[in-house]
Short mmCIF file of N, CA and C in Angstrom, two decimals:
data_model
loop_
_atom_site.label_atom_id
_atom_site.label_comp_id
_atom_site.label_asym_id
_atom_site.label_seq_id
_atom_site.Cartn_x
_atom_site.Cartn_y
_atom_site.Cartn_z
N MET A 1 69.38 184.06 106.33
CA MET A 1 70.29 182.53 106.16
C MET A 1 68.74 181.75 105.71
N LEU A 2 69.31 180.96 104.89
CA LEU A 2 68.47 179.86 104.63
C LEU A 2 67.99 178.85 105.36
N LEU A 3 66.76 178.61 106.05
CA LEU A 3 66.37 177.59 107.17
C LEU A 3 66.05 176.19 106.27
N GLU A 4 65.10 176.54 104.95
CA GLU A 4 64.62 175.39 104.60
C GLU A 4 64.37 175.52 103.00
N PHE A 5 64.29 174.63 102.13
CA PHE A 5 63.81 174.86 100.81
C PHE A 5 63.26 173.51 100.58
N ARG A 6 61.96 174.20 99.83
CA ARG A 6 60.81 172.51 99.53
C ARG A 6 60.75 172.94 98.50
N VAL A 7 60.25 171.46 97.59
CA VAL A 7 59.82 171.81 96.03
C VAL A 7 59.42 170.32 96.30
N SER A 8 58.49 170.65 94.88
CA SER A 8 57.65 169.64 94.55
C SER A 8 57.28 169.41 93.04
N ASN A 9 56.80 168.33 92.30
CA ASN A 9 56.47 168.44 90.81
C ASN A 9 57.79 169.17 90.19
N PHE A 10 58.78 168.82 90.04
CA PHE A 10 59.83 169.61 89.31
C PHE A 10 60.92 168.06 89.18
N LEU A 11 60.97 168.28 87.69
CA LEU A 11 61.97 166.99 87.26
C LEU A 11 62.06 165.89 87.65
N SER A 12 62.75 165.08 89.08
CA SER A 12 62.55 164.06 89.37
C SER A 12 62.31 163.98 90.74
N PHE A 13 61.14 164.85 91.04
CA PHE A 13 60.46 165.18 92.13
C PHE A 13 59.34 164.97 92.01
N ASP A 14 58.59 164.29 92.49
CA ASP A 14 56.90 164.13 92.55
C ASP A 14 56.07 164.91 93.50
N GLU A 15 56.63 164.22 94.98
CA GLU A 15 56.02 164.33 96.25
C GLU A 15 57.26 165.55 96.61
N GLU A 16 56.54 166.47 97.61
CA GLU A 16 57.24 167.21 98.01
C GLU A 16 58.74 167.10 98.60
N GLN A 17 60.05 167.20 98.62
CA GLN A 17 61.16 167.36 99.42
C GLN A 17 61.55 168.54 99.78
N THR A 18 62.41 168.18 100.96
CA THR A 18 62.82 169.32 101.87
C THR A 18 64.18 169.51 102.34
N PHE A 19 65.06 170.20 102.06
CA PHE A 19 66.40 170.39 102.32
C PHE A 19 66.30 171.39 103.66
N SER A 20 66.90 171.01 104.83
CA SER A 20 66.50 171.81 106.15
C SER A 20 68.05 172.22 106.79
N PHE A 21 68.14 173.32 106.78
CA PHE A 21 69.39 173.77 107.92
C PHE A 21 68.96 173.84 109.32
N VAL A 22 68.25 173.39 109.88
CA VAL A 22 67.49 173.23 111.42
C VAL A 22 68.37 172.18 111.80
N ALA A 23 68.86 172.48 112.84
CA ALA A 23 69.66 171.31 113.81
C ALA A 23 68.39 170.35 113.99
N SER A 24 68.97 169.07 114.22
CA SER A 24 68.42 167.88 114.62
C SER A 24 68.63 168.07 116.35
N LYS A 25 68.10 167.20 117.20
CA LYS A 25 68.32 166.99 118.32
C LYS A 25 70.04 166.63 119.09
N ASP A 26 70.23 165.79 118.04
CA ASP A 26 71.62 165.17 118.11
C ASP A 26 72.60 166.58 118.22
N ASN A 27 73.34 166.44 119.60
CA ASN A 27 74.02 167.21 119.63
C ASN A 27 76.01 167.14 119.72
N SER A 28 75.89 166.18 119.07
CA SER A 28 77.44 165.59 118.56
C SER A 28 78.26 166.56 118.24
N LEU A 29 78.05 167.15 117.02
CA LEU A 29 78.47 168.51 116.53
C LEU A 29 77.96 169.88 117.01
N GLU A 30 77.91 169.64 117.72
CA GLU A 30 77.09 171.38 118.56
C GLU A 30 78.36 172.13 118.23
N ASP A 31 79.42 171.88 118.85
CA ASP A 31 80.37 172.98 118.84
C ASP A 31 80.99 173.35 117.71
N THR A 32 80.61 172.51 116.54
CA THR A 32 81.60 172.88 115.48
C THR A 32 80.52 173.08 114.05
N ASN A 33 79.26 172.68 114.06
CA ASN A 33 78.20 173.07 113.23
C ASN A 33 77.05 173.17 113.50
N VAL A 34 76.78 173.89 114.82
CA VAL A 34 75.93 174.40 115.09
C VAL A 34 75.45 175.97 115.76
N VAL A 35 75.00 176.80 115.03
CA VAL A 35 74.88 178.13 115.21
C VAL A 35 73.47 178.53 115.91
N ASP A 36 73.51 179.18 116.65
CA ASP A 36 72.15 180.20 117.22
C ASP A 36 71.79 181.32 115.98
N THR A 37 70.73 180.94 115.64
CA THR A 37 70.20 182.03 114.47
C THR A 37 68.84 182.55 115.39
N ASP A 38 69.01 183.81 115.57
CA ASP A 38 67.82 184.04 116.41
C ASP A 38 67.04 183.46 117.27
N GLY A 39 67.89 182.60 118.17
CA GLY A 39 67.26 181.49 118.97
C GLY A 39 66.88 180.33 118.39
N LEU A 40 67.04 179.84 117.15
CA LEU A 40 67.01 178.64 116.21
C LEU A 40 68.25 177.74 116.38
N ARG A 41 68.12 176.42 116.50
CA ARG A 41 69.47 176.04 116.10
C ARG A 41 69.67 175.81 114.71
N THR A 42 70.66 176.21 114.12
CA THR A 42 70.74 176.06 112.39
C THR A 42 72.49 175.60 112.12
N LEU A 43 72.19 174.90 111.28
CA LEU A 43 73.55 174.18 110.77
C LEU A 43 74.67 175.19 110.02
N ARG A 44 75.85 175.01 110.22
CA ARG A 44 76.90 176.03 109.51
C ARG A 44 76.67 175.50 107.79
N THR A 45 76.84 174.03 108.44
CA THR A 45 77.12 173.26 106.40
C THR A 45 75.88 172.17 106.45
N ALA A 46 75.56 171.77 105.54
CA ALA A 46 74.97 170.31 105.22
C ALA A 46 75.23 169.87 104.10
N ALA A 47 74.88 168.68 103.89
CA ALA A 47 75.51 167.92 102.72
C ALA A 47 74.05 167.09 101.73
N ILE A 48 74.04 167.30 100.64
CA ILE A 48 73.43 166.39 100.21
C ILE A 48 73.84 164.90 99.33
N LEU A 49 73.33 163.68 100.42
CA LEU A 49 74.24 162.77 99.96
C LEU A 49 72.83 161.64 99.25
N GLY A 50 73.68 160.83 98.32
CA GLY A 50 73.10 159.75 97.69
C GLY A 50 73.80 159.10 96.69
N ALA A 51 72.73 158.04 96.15
CA ALA A 51 73.31 157.19 95.33
C ALA A 51 73.28 157.84 93.87
N ASN A 52 74.11 157.44 92.95
CA ASN A 52 74.00 158.09 91.59
C ASN A 52 72.53 157.68 91.04
N ALA A 53 71.98 159.19 90.63
CA ALA A 53 70.73 159.48 89.76
C ALA A 53 69.90 159.11 91.03
N SER A 54 70.04 159.47 92.15
CA SER A 54 69.11 159.78 93.22
C SER A 54 68.10 161.20 93.42
N GLY A 55 68.99 162.34 92.52
CA GLY A 55 68.20 163.26 92.20
C GLY A 55 68.76 164.48 93.03
N LYS A 56 70.27 164.14 94.02
CA LYS A 56 71.27 165.37 93.84
C LYS A 56 71.14 166.34 93.19
N SER A 57 71.73 166.36 91.91
CA SER A 57 71.57 167.31 90.72
C SER A 57 70.24 168.00 90.69
N ASN A 58 69.17 167.18 90.55
CA ASN A 58 67.85 167.91 90.10
C ASN A 58 67.31 169.00 91.22
N PHE A 59 68.04 168.31 92.45
CA PHE A 59 67.95 169.13 93.90
C PHE A 59 68.75 170.82 93.79
N ILE A 60 69.57 170.76 92.99
CA ILE A 60 70.35 171.70 92.83
C ILE A 60 69.92 172.84 91.80
N GLU A 61 69.66 171.62 90.79
CA GLU A 61 68.94 172.54 89.81
C GLU A 61 67.34 173.24 89.81
N ALA A 62 66.58 172.80 91.28
CA ALA A 62 65.85 173.39 91.35
C ALA A 62 65.76 174.38 92.22
N LEU A 63 67.10 174.71 92.93
CA LEU A 63 67.76 176.03 93.38
C LEU A 63 68.00 176.80 92.43
N GLY A 64 68.32 176.37 91.44
CA GLY A 64 68.64 177.37 90.32
C GLY A 64 67.37 177.77 89.33
N PHE A 65 66.67 177.13 89.47
CA PHE A 65 65.33 177.32 88.81
C PHE A 65 64.86 178.54 89.59
N VAL A 66 64.86 178.33 90.86
CA VAL A 66 64.15 179.63 91.65
C VAL A 66 64.93 180.77 91.41
N HIS A 67 66.35 180.70 91.88
CA HIS A 67 67.13 181.86 91.30
C HIS A 67 66.89 182.15 90.09
N ARG A 68 67.00 181.82 89.18
CA ARG A 68 67.04 182.22 87.69
C ARG A 68 65.46 182.88 87.49
N PHE A 69 64.29 182.41 87.88
CA PHE A 69 62.99 182.52 87.67
C PHE A 69 62.67 184.34 88.43
N MET A 70 63.20 184.23 89.48
CA MET A 70 63.09 185.21 90.51
C MET A 70 63.73 186.25 89.65
N SER A 71 64.93 186.14 89.13
CA SER A 71 65.79 186.96 88.96
C SER A 71 65.43 187.54 87.52
N ALA A 72 64.81 186.82 86.45
CA ALA A 72 64.17 186.97 85.19
C ALA A 72 63.06 187.18 85.14
N SER A 73 62.15 186.99 85.69
CA SER A 73 60.72 187.02 85.52
C SER A 73 60.26 188.41 85.31
N ALA A 74 60.69 189.24 85.92
CA ALA A 74 59.96 190.73 85.95
C ALA A 74 60.69 191.02 84.84
N THR A 75 62.20 191.22 84.32
CA THR A 75 63.19 191.44 83.45
C THR A 75 63.42 191.20 82.10
N SER A 76 63.59 189.84 82.00
CA SER A 76 63.63 189.19 81.24
C SER A 76 62.72 188.42 80.02
N MET A 77 61.51 188.45 80.98
CA MET A 77 60.51 187.92 80.28
C MET A 77 59.25 188.55 79.83
N ASN A 78 58.85 188.53 78.69
CA ASN A 78 57.59 189.38 78.24
C ASN A 78 56.66 188.58 78.73
N ALA A 79 55.44 189.28 78.39
CA ALA A 79 53.83 188.46 78.60
C ALA A 79 53.91 187.75 77.58
N GLY A 80 53.20 186.22 77.91
CA GLY A 80 52.78 185.66 76.91
C GLY A 80 54.33 184.26 76.79
N ASP A 81 55.42 184.77 77.14
CA ASP A 81 56.40 183.86 77.13
C ASP A 81 56.55 182.79 77.79
N GLU A 82 56.52 181.50 77.58
CA GLU A 82 56.49 180.31 78.25
C GLU A 82 57.63 180.25 79.17
N ILE A 83 57.44 179.56 80.83
CA ILE A 83 58.31 179.98 81.58
C ILE A 83 58.79 178.21 81.31
N LYS A 84 60.09 178.42 81.52
CA LYS A 84 61.14 177.31 81.02
C LYS A 84 61.11 176.38 82.26
N LEU A 85 60.18 175.61 82.69
CA LEU A 85 60.09 174.76 83.68
C LEU A 85 59.49 173.45 83.20
N VAL A 86 60.49 172.22 83.95
CA VAL A 86 60.04 170.94 83.62
C VAL A 86 59.51 170.14 85.06
N PRO A 87 58.20 169.81 84.98
CA PRO A 87 57.46 169.39 85.67
C PRO A 87 58.20 167.48 86.11
N PHE A 88 57.57 166.93 86.87
CA PHE A 88 57.94 165.39 87.08
C PHE A 88 57.20 164.97 86.03
N LEU A 89 58.01 163.93 85.44
CA LEU A 89 57.83 163.61 83.97
C LEU A 89 57.34 161.98 84.02
N LEU A 90 57.04 161.38 84.90
CA LEU A 90 56.91 160.30 85.59
C LEU A 90 55.09 159.94 85.69
N GLY A 91 54.41 161.15 85.42
CA GLY A 91 53.05 160.88 85.64
C GLY A 91 52.34 162.20 84.94
N GLU A 92 51.10 161.41 84.19
CA GLU A 92 50.79 162.38 83.26
C GLU A 92 49.81 163.82 84.27
N LYS A 93 49.43 163.14 84.98
CA LYS A 93 48.66 164.43 85.94
C LYS A 93 49.47 165.64 86.39
N ASN A 94 50.93 165.17 86.64
CA ASN A 94 51.86 166.22 86.69
C ASN A 94 52.00 167.21 85.86
N ASN A 95 51.81 167.08 84.45
CA ASN A 95 51.92 168.04 83.65
C ASN A 95 50.88 169.15 83.65
N GLU A 96 50.21 169.03 84.16
CA GLU A 96 48.85 169.74 84.46
C GLU A 96 49.04 170.55 85.59
N GLN A 97 49.50 169.85 86.78
CA GLN A 97 49.67 170.52 87.85
C GLN A 97 50.84 171.57 88.14
N PRO A 98 50.95 172.69 89.13
CA PRO A 98 51.91 173.38 89.24
C PRO A 98 53.07 173.04 89.90
N SER A 99 54.02 172.89 89.35
CA SER A 99 55.56 172.77 90.45
C SER A 99 55.50 173.75 91.55
N SER A 100 55.90 173.51 92.76
CA SER A 100 55.81 174.07 93.93
C SER A 100 57.46 174.46 94.61
N PHE A 101 57.87 175.90 94.75
CA PHE A 101 59.05 176.20 95.37
C PHE A 101 58.56 176.64 96.75
N GLU A 102 59.11 176.58 97.88
CA GLU A 102 59.42 177.66 98.93
C GLU A 102 60.72 177.56 99.78
N LEU A 103 60.85 178.74 100.18
CA LEU A 103 62.03 178.75 101.05
C LEU A 103 61.51 179.64 102.34
N ALA A 104 61.97 179.06 103.45
CA ALA A 104 62.04 179.89 104.78
C ALA A 104 63.45 180.28 105.01
N LEU A 105 63.27 181.66 105.37
CA LEU A 105 64.67 182.20 105.72
C LEU A 105 64.57 183.22 106.90
N VAL A 106 65.92 183.63 107.36
CA VAL A 106 65.98 184.68 108.30
C VAL A 106 66.18 185.88 107.96
N LEU A 107 65.79 186.52 107.98
CA LEU A 107 66.62 188.54 107.37
C LEU A 107 66.44 189.03 108.85
N ASP A 108 67.37 189.70 109.11
CA ASP A 108 67.35 190.92 109.94
C ASP A 108 66.79 190.46 111.64
N GLY A 109 66.69 189.33 111.66
CA GLY A 109 66.07 188.61 112.70
C GLY A 109 64.78 188.24 112.85
N VAL A 110 64.44 188.27 111.60
CA VAL A 110 62.76 187.93 111.03
C VAL A 110 62.81 186.63 110.39
N ARG A 111 61.91 185.49 110.68
CA ARG A 111 61.24 184.61 109.66
C ARG A 111 60.73 184.98 108.91
N TYR A 112 60.97 184.37 107.34
CA TYR A 112 60.11 184.60 106.22
C TYR A 112 59.70 183.36 105.86
N ASP A 113 58.57 183.19 105.24
CA ASP A 113 58.41 182.00 104.25
C ASP A 113 58.03 182.56 102.74
N TYR A 114 58.48 182.19 101.77
CA TYR A 114 58.07 182.63 100.60
C TYR A 114 58.32 181.65 99.50
N GLY A 115 57.11 181.65 99.09
CA GLY A 115 56.80 180.09 97.74
C GLY A 115 55.70 180.78 96.65
N PHE A 116 55.91 179.89 95.68
CA PHE A 116 55.29 179.83 94.72
C PHE A 116 54.73 178.77 93.83
N LYS A 117 53.75 179.10 92.92
CA LYS A 117 53.53 177.40 92.27
C LYS A 117 53.39 178.12 90.87
N VAL A 118 53.92 177.43 90.22
CA VAL A 118 54.14 177.84 88.99
C VAL A 118 53.68 176.73 87.54
N THR A 119 53.11 176.74 86.58
CA THR A 119 53.17 176.16 85.41
C THR A 119 53.77 176.30 84.18
N ARG A 120 54.06 176.06 83.39
CA ARG A 120 54.47 176.66 81.86
C ARG A 120 54.06 178.43 81.61
N GLU A 121 52.74 178.39 82.07
CA GLU A 121 52.02 179.48 81.27
C GLU A 121 52.25 180.47 82.38
N ARG A 122 51.98 180.10 83.51
CA ARG A 122 51.52 181.61 84.49
C ARG A 122 51.90 180.64 86.04
N VAL A 123 52.18 181.80 87.09
CA VAL A 123 52.39 181.68 88.48
C VAL A 123 50.72 181.45 88.86
N THR A 124 50.80 180.01 89.35
CA THR A 124 49.32 180.38 89.75
C THR A 124 48.96 180.40 91.54
N SER A 125 50.28 180.34 92.20
CA SER A 125 50.35 181.10 93.47
C SER A 125 51.51 181.49 93.92
N GLU A 126 51.42 182.79 94.91
CA GLU A 126 52.65 183.30 95.34
C GLU A 126 52.31 184.01 96.47
N TRP A 127 52.99 183.75 97.69
CA TRP A 127 52.76 184.21 99.47
C TRP A 127 54.23 184.56 99.55
N ILE A 128 53.96 185.57 100.58
CA ILE A 128 55.01 185.83 101.40
C ILE A 128 54.48 186.09 102.79
N VAL A 129 55.06 185.47 103.82
CA VAL A 129 54.39 185.17 105.30
C VAL A 129 55.66 185.71 106.35
N SER A 130 55.83 186.50 107.03
CA SER A 130 56.63 186.77 108.20
C SER A 130 56.00 186.82 109.42
N TYR A 131 57.41 186.31 110.29
CA TYR A 131 57.08 185.76 111.31
C TYR A 131 57.52 186.84 112.57
N ALA A 132 57.61 188.22 112.39
CA ALA A 132 57.61 188.73 113.19
C ALA A 132 56.96 188.90 114.77
N ASN A 133 57.64 189.19 115.48
CA ASN A 133 57.16 188.92 117.18
C ASN A 133 56.53 187.48 117.15
N GLY A 134 56.90 186.57 116.91
CA GLY A 134 56.62 185.11 116.75
C GLY A 134 55.05 184.51 116.01
N ARG A 135 54.78 185.63 115.77
CA ARG A 135 53.55 185.10 115.09
C ARG A 135 53.52 185.24 113.35
N ALA A 136 52.66 184.46 112.82
CA ALA A 136 52.51 185.00 111.21
C ALA A 136 51.80 185.75 110.89
N SER A 137 52.11 186.54 109.75
CA SER A 137 51.51 187.69 109.06
C SER A 137 51.71 187.51 108.03
N ARG A 138 50.59 187.22 107.22
CA ARG A 138 50.71 187.03 105.92
C ARG A 138 50.84 188.41 105.05
N TRP A 139 51.96 188.78 104.09
CA TRP A 139 52.09 190.04 103.80
C TRP A 139 51.33 190.16 102.26
N LEU A 140 51.34 189.33 101.63
CA LEU A 140 51.22 188.81 99.95
C LEU A 140 51.04 187.60 99.92
N GLU A 141 49.30 187.65 99.33
CA GLU A 141 48.84 186.18 98.61
C GLU A 141 48.43 186.74 97.32
N ARG A 142 48.66 185.56 96.31
CA ARG A 142 48.45 185.95 95.03
C ARG A 142 47.65 184.80 94.56
N ASP A 143 46.71 184.52 94.28
CA ASP A 143 46.05 183.03 93.52
C ASP A 143 45.64 183.31 92.46
N PHE A 144 45.69 182.37 91.04
CA PHE A 144 44.73 182.31 90.15
C PHE A 144 43.80 181.45 90.32
N GLU A 145 42.62 182.18 89.60
CA GLU A 145 41.16 181.55 89.83
C GLU A 145 40.88 180.97 88.45
N GLU A 146 41.26 179.56 88.42
CA GLU A 146 40.96 179.19 87.17
C GLU A 146 39.30 179.15 86.65
N ARG A 147 38.26 179.21 87.47
CA ARG A 147 36.88 179.56 87.24
C ARG A 147 36.69 180.89 86.66
N THR A 148 37.29 182.00 87.07
CA THR A 148 37.20 183.29 86.41
C THR A 148 38.16 183.33 85.38
N GLY A 149 39.55 183.15 85.59
CA GLY A 149 40.68 183.53 84.85
C GLY A 149 41.13 184.57 85.18
N GLU A 150 41.13 185.29 86.84
CA GLU A 150 42.06 186.21 87.18
C GLU A 150 42.78 186.06 88.29
N TYR A 151 43.44 186.74 89.01
CA TYR A 151 44.10 186.55 89.89
C TYR A 151 43.20 187.16 91.19
N VAL A 152 43.24 186.67 92.64
CA VAL A 152 42.55 187.28 93.76
C VAL A 152 44.03 187.26 94.34
N TRP A 153 44.07 189.12 94.65
CA TRP A 153 45.34 189.25 95.60
C TRP A 153 45.04 189.78 97.24
N LYS A 154 45.70 189.42 97.69
CA LYS A 154 45.35 189.79 99.49
C LYS A 154 46.77 190.16 99.62
N CYS A 155 46.71 191.68 100.09
CA CYS A 155 48.24 192.22 100.71
C CYS A 155 47.73 192.61 101.97
N ARG A 156 48.62 192.94 102.84
CA ARG A 156 48.69 193.19 104.45
C ARG A 156 48.40 194.83 104.22
N GLN A 157 47.38 195.26 105.21
CA GLN A 157 47.09 196.82 104.95
C GLN A 157 48.25 197.60 104.67
N ALA A 158 49.40 197.59 105.65
CA ALA A 158 50.28 198.07 105.47
C ALA A 158 50.87 198.32 104.25
N LEU A 159 50.73 197.36 103.10
CA LEU A 159 51.28 197.26 102.12
C LEU A 159 49.92 197.62 101.14
N ALA A 160 49.29 197.95 101.28
CA ALA A 160 48.12 198.46 100.11
C ALA A 160 48.38 199.33 99.20
N LYS A 161 49.48 200.16 99.21
CA LYS A 161 49.49 201.14 97.92
C LYS A 161 50.63 200.10 97.44
N GLU A 162 51.42 199.66 97.76
CA GLU A 162 52.31 198.91 97.22
C GLU A 162 51.68 197.55 96.62
N GLY A 163 50.62 196.79 96.91
CA GLY A 163 50.08 195.78 96.75
C GLY A 163 49.42 196.04 95.10
N LYS A 164 48.89 197.52 95.28
CA LYS A 164 48.30 198.23 94.20
C LYS A 164 49.10 198.03 92.91
N ILE A 165 50.05 198.51 93.03
CA ILE A 165 50.97 198.88 92.19
C ILE A 165 51.59 197.19 91.40
N LEU A 166 51.49 196.39 92.76
CA LEU A 166 52.11 195.44 92.34
C LEU A 166 51.21 194.47 91.36
N LYS A 167 50.08 194.64 91.75
CA LYS A 167 48.82 193.85 91.09
C LYS A 167 48.31 194.46 89.76
N GLU A 168 48.87 195.73 89.34
CA GLU A 168 48.81 196.48 88.16
C GLU A 168 50.25 195.96 87.64
N ARG A 169 51.08 195.55 88.00
CA ARG A 169 52.43 195.56 86.91
C ARG A 169 52.80 194.23 87.16
N THR A 170 52.40 193.14 87.49
CA THR A 170 52.89 191.91 87.76
C THR A 170 52.03 191.00 86.71
N ARG A 171 52.86 190.53 85.75
CA ARG A 171 52.42 189.84 84.73
C ARG A 171 52.02 188.30 84.87
N PRO A 172 51.15 187.75 84.47
CA PRO A 172 50.77 185.91 84.98
C PRO A 172 52.06 185.44 84.52
N ASN A 173 53.01 185.35 84.13
CA ASN A 173 54.22 184.54 84.06
C ASN A 173 55.43 184.88 84.75
N GLY A 174 55.36 185.96 85.69
CA GLY A 174 56.01 186.84 86.25
C GLY A 174 55.72 186.82 87.96
N LEU A 175 56.75 186.56 88.81
CA LEU A 175 56.76 186.96 90.67
C LEU A 175 56.51 188.33 90.84
N ALA A 176 55.59 188.55 91.70
CA ALA A 176 55.24 189.94 92.25
C ALA A 176 56.33 190.30 92.89
N LEU A 177 56.98 189.36 93.59
CA LEU A 177 58.29 189.58 94.93
C LEU A 177 59.51 190.06 93.66
N ALA A 178 59.60 189.58 92.68
CA ALA A 178 60.41 190.14 91.41
C ALA A 178 60.25 191.59 90.81
N ARG A 179 58.94 191.42 90.63
CA ARG A 179 58.41 192.84 90.42
C ARG A 179 58.63 194.04 91.41
N GLY A 180 58.43 193.76 92.68
CA GLY A 180 58.52 194.39 94.14
C GLY A 180 59.92 194.86 93.64
N ALA A 181 60.94 194.23 93.77
CA ALA A 181 62.17 194.53 93.56
C ALA A 181 62.57 195.64 93.04
N GLU A 182 61.95 195.85 91.49
CA GLU A 182 62.40 196.85 90.72
C GLU A 182 61.92 198.17 91.44
N GLN A 183 60.75 198.03 92.33
CA GLN A 183 60.35 199.60 92.91
C GLN A 183 61.34 200.66 93.44
#
C-alpha cells in the first residue's frame, strides 16, 4: 500500500510536495475511511483538491513519470538516451538540479522507502530503505560523484552478489530497481 509520495523540482513543483495516505488524528471518518495497515492508521481514499492551475494535474503527471521511468529505464532506453524530464521551469538553477521522487509503501507488512533523483542525463541518486523490525536498514544506495564522474554504490551485505550485478548492468540513465526486476 502506498503511504506517501514526494516530488520536488518537477513541472510546477519547486519545493518538495507530499501526498500522504497516513491518517491524521482527526477520527471523524474513522469507521468509513481509516484502516489499520500493519499498525499504522492509513486512509482508504484521498483526494487532490485545488483551484485551477494549482498543480493537481502536474502531481498526477509526477506519479506517471515515476511509473514510466521505472518501467522503461531498463528495457526501452539505451545508454545515452535523454531522460524525458521537465524540471521546475521558473528558476534557472532548477535546470541544473536533479528532480526528486520518493515513495513510502508497505509490502507484506514491511515499510519501504524508495526514491531517486534524476536529471535529463542521469540518475544522480537512488536508494531503498527497509523498516523490517521497526529499524531502518539501507538495502541500496547509489550516488553519482561529480568530482570523479563515477557512481558510489553501497549494498546491504546480504545483497552483495546482487549489488555487484546491478552495478555492472545499470546504465547512468536507468534505475537499479528497474534493472533488478529483470533478474
